[in-house]
Short mmCIF file of C-alpha atoms in Angstrom, two decimals:
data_model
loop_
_atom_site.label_atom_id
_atom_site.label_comp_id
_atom_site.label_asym_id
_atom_site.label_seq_id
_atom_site.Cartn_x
_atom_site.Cartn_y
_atom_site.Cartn_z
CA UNK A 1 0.00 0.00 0.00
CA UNK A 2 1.33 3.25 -0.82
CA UNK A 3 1.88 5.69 1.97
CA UNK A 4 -1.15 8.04 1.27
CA UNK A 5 -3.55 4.60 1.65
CA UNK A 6 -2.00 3.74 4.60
CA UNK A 7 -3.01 6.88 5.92
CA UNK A 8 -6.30 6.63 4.82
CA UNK A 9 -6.53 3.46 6.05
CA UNK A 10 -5.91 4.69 9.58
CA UNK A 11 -8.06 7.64 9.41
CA UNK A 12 -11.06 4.97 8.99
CA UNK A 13 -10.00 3.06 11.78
CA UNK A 14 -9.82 6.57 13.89
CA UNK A 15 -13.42 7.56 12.77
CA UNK A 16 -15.16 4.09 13.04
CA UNK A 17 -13.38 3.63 16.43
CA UNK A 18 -14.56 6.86 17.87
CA UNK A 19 -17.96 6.11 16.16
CA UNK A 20 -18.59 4.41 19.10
CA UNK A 21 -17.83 6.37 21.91
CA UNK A 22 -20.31 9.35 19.57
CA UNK A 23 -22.89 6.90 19.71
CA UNK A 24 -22.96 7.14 23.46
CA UNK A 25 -23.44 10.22 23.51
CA UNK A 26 -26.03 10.66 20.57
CA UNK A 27 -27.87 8.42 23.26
CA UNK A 28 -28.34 11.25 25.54
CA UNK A 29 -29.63 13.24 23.06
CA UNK A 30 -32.34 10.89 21.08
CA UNK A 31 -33.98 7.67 22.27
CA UNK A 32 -32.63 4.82 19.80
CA UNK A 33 -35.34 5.23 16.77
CA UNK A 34 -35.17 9.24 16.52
CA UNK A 35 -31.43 8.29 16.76
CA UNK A 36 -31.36 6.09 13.77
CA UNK A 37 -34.24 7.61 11.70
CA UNK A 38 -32.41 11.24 11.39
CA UNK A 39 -29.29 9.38 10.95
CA UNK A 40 -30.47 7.87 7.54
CA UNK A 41 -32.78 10.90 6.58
CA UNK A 42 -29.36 12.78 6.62
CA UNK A 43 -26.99 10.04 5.08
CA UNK A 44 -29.66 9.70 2.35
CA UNK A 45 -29.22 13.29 1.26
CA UNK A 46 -26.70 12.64 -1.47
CA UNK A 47 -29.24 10.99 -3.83
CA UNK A 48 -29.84 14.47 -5.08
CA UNK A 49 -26.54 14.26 -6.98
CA UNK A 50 -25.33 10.57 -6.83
CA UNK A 51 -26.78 8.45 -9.35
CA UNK A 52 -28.67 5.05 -7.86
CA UNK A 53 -26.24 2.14 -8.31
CA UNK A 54 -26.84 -0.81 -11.02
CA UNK A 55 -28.41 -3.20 -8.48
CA UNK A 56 -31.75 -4.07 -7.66
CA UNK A 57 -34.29 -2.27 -5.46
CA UNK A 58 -34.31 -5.68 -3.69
CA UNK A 59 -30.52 -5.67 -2.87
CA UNK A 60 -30.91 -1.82 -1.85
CA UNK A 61 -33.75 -3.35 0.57
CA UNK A 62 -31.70 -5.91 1.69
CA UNK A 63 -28.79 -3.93 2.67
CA UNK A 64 -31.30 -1.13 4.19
CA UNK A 65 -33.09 -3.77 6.12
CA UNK A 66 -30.43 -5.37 7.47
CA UNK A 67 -26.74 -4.10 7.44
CA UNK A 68 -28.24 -0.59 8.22
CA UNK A 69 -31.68 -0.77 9.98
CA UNK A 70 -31.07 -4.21 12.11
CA UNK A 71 -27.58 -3.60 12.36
CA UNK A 72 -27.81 0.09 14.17
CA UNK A 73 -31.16 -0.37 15.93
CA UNK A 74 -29.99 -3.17 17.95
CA UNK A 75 -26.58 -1.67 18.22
CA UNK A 76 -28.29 1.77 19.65
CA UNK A 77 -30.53 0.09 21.96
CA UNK A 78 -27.65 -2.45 22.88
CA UNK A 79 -25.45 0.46 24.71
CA UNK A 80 -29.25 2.19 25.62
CA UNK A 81 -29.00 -0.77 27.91
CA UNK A 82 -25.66 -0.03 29.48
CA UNK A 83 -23.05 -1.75 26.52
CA UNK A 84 -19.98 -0.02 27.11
CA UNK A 85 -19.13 1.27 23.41
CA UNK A 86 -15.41 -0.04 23.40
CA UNK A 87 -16.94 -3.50 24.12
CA UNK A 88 -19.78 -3.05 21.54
CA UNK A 89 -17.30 -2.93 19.17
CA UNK A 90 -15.78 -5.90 20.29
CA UNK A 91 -18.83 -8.13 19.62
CA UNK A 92 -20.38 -6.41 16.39
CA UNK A 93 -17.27 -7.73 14.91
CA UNK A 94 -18.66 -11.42 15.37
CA UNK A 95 -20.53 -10.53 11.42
CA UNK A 96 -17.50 -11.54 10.30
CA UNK A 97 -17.66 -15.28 11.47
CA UNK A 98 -21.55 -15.25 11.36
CA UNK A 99 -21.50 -13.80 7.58
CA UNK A 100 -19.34 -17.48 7.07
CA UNK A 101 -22.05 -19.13 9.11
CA UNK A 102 -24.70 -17.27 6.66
CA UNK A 103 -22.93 -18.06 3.46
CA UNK A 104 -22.59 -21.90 4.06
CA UNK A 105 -26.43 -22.39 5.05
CA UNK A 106 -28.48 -20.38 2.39
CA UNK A 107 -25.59 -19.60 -0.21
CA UNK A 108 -23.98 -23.37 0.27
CA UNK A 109 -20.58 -22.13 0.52
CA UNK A 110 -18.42 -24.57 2.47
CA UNK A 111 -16.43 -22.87 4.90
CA UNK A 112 -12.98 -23.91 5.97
CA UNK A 113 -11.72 -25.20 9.34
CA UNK A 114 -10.09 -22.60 9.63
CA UNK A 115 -13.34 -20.13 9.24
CA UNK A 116 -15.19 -22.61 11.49
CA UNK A 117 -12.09 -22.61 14.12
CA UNK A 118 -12.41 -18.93 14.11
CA UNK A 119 -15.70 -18.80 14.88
CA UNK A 120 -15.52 -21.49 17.77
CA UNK A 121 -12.65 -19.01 19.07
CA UNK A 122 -14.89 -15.93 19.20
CA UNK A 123 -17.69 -17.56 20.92
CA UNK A 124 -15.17 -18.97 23.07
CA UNK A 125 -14.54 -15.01 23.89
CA UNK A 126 -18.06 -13.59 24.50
CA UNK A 127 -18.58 -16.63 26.73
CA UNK A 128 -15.46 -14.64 28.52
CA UNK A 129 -16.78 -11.42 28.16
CA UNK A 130 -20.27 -12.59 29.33
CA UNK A 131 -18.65 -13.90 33.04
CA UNK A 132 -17.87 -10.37 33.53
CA UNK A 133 -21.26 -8.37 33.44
CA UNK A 134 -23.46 -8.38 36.31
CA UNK A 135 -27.39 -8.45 36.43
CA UNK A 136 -29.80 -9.51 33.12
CA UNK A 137 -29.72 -5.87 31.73
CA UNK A 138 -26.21 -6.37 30.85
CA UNK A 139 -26.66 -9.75 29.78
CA UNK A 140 -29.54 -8.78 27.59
CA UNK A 141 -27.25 -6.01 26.23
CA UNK A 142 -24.40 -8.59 24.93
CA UNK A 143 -27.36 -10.32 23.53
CA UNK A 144 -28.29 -7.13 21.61
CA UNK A 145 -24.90 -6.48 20.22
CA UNK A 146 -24.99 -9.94 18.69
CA UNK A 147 -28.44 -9.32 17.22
CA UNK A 148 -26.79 -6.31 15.61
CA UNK A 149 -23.67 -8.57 14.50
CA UNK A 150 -26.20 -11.03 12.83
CA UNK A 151 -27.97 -8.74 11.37
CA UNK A 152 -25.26 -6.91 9.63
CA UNK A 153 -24.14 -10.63 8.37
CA UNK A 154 -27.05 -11.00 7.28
CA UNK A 155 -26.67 -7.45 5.12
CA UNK A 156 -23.31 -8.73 3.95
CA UNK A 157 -25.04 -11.44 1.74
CA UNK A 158 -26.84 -8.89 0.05
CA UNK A 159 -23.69 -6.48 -0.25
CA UNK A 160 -21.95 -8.96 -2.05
CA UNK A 161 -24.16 -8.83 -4.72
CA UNK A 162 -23.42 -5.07 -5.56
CA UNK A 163 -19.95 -5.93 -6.60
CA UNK A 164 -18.55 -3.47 -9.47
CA UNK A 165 -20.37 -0.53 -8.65
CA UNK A 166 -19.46 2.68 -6.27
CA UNK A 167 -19.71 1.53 -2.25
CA UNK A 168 -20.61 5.14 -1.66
CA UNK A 169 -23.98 5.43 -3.67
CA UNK A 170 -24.68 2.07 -2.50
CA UNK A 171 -24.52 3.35 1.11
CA UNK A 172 -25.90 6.54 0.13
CA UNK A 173 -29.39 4.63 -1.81
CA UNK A 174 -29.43 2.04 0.69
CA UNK A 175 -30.25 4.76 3.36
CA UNK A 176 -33.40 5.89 1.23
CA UNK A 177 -34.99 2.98 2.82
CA UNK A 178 -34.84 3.14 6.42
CA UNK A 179 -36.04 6.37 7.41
CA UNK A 180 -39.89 5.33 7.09
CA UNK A 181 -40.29 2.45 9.03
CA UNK A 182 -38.06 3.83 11.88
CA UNK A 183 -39.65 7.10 11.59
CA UNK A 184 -43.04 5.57 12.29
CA UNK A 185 -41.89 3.30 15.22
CA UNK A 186 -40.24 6.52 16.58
CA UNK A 187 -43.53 8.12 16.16
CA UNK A 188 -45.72 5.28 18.05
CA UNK A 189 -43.28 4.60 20.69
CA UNK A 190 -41.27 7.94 21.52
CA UNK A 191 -44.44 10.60 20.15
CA UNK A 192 -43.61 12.91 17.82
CA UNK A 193 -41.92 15.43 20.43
CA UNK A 194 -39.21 13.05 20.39
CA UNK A 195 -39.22 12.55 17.05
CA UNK A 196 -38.15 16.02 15.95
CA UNK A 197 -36.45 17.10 18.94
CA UNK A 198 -33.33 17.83 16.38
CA UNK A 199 -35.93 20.23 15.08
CA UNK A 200 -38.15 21.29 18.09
CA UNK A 201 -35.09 21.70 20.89
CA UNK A 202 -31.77 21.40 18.79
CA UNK A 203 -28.63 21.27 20.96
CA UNK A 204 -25.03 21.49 19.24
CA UNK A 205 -24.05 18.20 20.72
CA UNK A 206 -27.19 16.46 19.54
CA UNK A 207 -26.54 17.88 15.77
CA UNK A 208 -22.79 17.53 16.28
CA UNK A 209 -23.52 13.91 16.80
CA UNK A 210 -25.38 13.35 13.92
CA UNK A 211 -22.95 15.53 11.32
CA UNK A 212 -19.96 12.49 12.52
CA UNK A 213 -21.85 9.90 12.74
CA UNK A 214 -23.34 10.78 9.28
CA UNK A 215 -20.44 12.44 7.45
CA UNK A 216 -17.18 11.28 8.60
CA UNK A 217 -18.15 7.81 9.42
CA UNK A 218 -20.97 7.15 6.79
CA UNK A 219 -19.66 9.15 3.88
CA UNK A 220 -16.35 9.45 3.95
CA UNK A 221 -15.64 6.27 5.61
CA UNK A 222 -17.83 4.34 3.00
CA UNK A 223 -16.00 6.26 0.66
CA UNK A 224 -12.30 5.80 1.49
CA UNK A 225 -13.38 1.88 2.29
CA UNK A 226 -14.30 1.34 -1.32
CA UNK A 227 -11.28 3.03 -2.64
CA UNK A 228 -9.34 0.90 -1.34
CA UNK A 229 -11.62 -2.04 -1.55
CA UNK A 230 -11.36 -1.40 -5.21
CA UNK A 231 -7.49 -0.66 -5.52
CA UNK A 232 -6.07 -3.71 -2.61
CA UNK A 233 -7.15 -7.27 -2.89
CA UNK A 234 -10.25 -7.51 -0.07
CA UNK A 235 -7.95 -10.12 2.09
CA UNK A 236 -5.97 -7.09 2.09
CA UNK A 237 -7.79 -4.91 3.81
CA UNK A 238 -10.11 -6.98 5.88
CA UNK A 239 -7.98 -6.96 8.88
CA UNK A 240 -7.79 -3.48 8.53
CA UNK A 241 -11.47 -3.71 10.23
CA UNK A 242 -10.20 -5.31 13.16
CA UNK A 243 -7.98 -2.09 14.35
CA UNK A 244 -11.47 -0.75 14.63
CA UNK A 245 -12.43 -1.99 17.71
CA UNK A 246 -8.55 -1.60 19.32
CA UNK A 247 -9.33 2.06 18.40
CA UNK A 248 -12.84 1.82 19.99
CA UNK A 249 -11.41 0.66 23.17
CA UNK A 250 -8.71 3.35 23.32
CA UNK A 251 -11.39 6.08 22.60
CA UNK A 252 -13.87 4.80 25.40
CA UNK A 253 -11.17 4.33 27.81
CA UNK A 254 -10.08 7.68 27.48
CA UNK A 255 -13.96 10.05 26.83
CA UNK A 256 -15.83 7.59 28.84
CA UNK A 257 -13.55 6.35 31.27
CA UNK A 258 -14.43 2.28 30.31
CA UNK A 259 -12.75 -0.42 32.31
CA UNK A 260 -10.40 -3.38 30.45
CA UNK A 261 -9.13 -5.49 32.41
CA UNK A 262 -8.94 -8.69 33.98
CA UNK A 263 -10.87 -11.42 32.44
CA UNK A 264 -13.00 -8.84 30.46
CA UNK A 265 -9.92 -8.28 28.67
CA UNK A 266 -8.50 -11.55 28.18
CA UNK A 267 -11.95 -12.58 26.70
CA UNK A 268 -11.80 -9.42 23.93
CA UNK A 269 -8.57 -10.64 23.13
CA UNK A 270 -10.05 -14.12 22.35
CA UNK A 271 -12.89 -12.47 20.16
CA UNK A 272 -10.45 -10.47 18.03
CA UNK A 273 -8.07 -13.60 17.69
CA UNK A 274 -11.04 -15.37 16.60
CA UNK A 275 -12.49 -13.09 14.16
CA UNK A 276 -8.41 -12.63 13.02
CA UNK A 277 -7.99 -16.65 12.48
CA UNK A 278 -11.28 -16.26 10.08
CA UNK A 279 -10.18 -13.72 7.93
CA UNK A 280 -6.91 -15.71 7.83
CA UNK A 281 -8.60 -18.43 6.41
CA UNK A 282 -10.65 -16.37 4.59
CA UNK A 283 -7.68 -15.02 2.98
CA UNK A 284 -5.93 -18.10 2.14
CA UNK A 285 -9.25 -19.49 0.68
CA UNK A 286 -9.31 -16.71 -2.05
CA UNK A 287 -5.11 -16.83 -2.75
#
């Protein structure tokens, strides 16, 4: 990689990473569906000049539906619960191995031993991570996370269809979707006070969260990851992805003050070792 990727290459790991940490605090701000449905209305503002991809409206729904909509709701109300952000990055990282689970039982893709070992080494890890939280609200937040992990496997099937065409307006058409049906359960659950608070009571952290979480991590992120998706072999830059959550960790501990340590660590290192075996496989599967 020439210098210049490299950099760019670490500048996604920097803004995913502190994604996280943002996300907590967006959670002050807006309950989880307000949260999510300006956070789409936004990142969906770009169809006004970015033509729609050459995929189906079905694979736009598919990656809506899933790697966005499933994938953040369950993420947002995951730390609403009490996930610590550095360790929600930890365990949406399981789509990796679950997206190898997905692709052998409805694509019939045989997975290695070495994807399988992987996975049996990250479960190993959030069985770890899981002897460290106390009560069933933390328990039920780990669960969460995972739902948000298999859910945004589930949205890689459908990604991997849209192969040859700009990752950007992919993202950008993908979040045309969303807004509606989490507008509406924002509207039934939270009332509509809630649901244009960024309107009705605007506060500069509230739209400060949603200009990062929108701009640096959904559209230039998406766009410097297919750059280089498109220029570097994908086995690549897939471990590039798992600096994110090193990053997360290092950003939580620091903003949020979040604890590592002790078995709680040992068992993230297990979950990043097992996620790293997998793309190792993964990797010398394609070569």
């Amino acid at each position: 990689m020439t210098p210049l990727h490299v950099a760019a290459a670490l500048l996604i790991v920097a803004m995913w990473g502190l994604n996280f940490t943002v996300i907590r605090f967006g959670l002050d701000e807006f309950t989880p569906f307000t949260f999510a449905t300006w956070r789409f209305v936004l990142g969906a503002l770009p169809i006004l000049f970015v033509p729609k991809p050459a995929i189906s409206w079905g694979t736009l729904a598919g990656i809506g539906g899933f790697m966005f909509t499933g994938q953040f709701v369950f993420l947002f109300f995951a730390m609403e619960a009490g996930l610590p952000p550095g360790l929600a990055s930890v365990l949406v990282q399981m789509q990796g191995p679950l997206t190898v689970v997905l692709a052998a039982l409805f694509l019939r893709e045989h997975a290695t031993r070495g994807q399988w070992l992987g996975l049996a080494i990250a479960v190993a890890g959030i069985a770890l991570i899981a002897r460290t939280v106390e009560g069933s609200a933390s328990l039920f937040a780990i669960g969460l996370a995972l739902l948000s992990a298999l859910t945004w496997a589930t949205g890689n099937l459908f990604f991997r269809s849209a192969r040859g065409v700009s990752m950007f307006a992919v993202t950008v058409w993908a979040s045309v979707l969303p807004p509606l049906p989490l507008g509406i359960a924002a509207l039934v659950i939270d009332g509509p006070t809630a649901l244009l608070s960024p309107l009705l009571a605007p506060t500069w952290r509230g739209w400060f969260v949603l200009f990062y979480t929108v701009v640096p991590a959904m559209w230039l992120g998406y766009l410097i990851w297919g750059t280089l998706l498109r220029t570097y072999p994908a086995a690549k830059i897939g471990p590039v992805s798992l600096l994110v959550p090193c990053a997360a960790l290092t950003f939580a501990a620091l903003l949020v003050g979040e604890p590592v340590g002790g078995v709680r660590l040992l068992g993230i290192i297990v979950v990043l070792g097992g996620v790293a075996t997998g793309v190792y496989a993964s990797a010398r599967r394609m070569r």
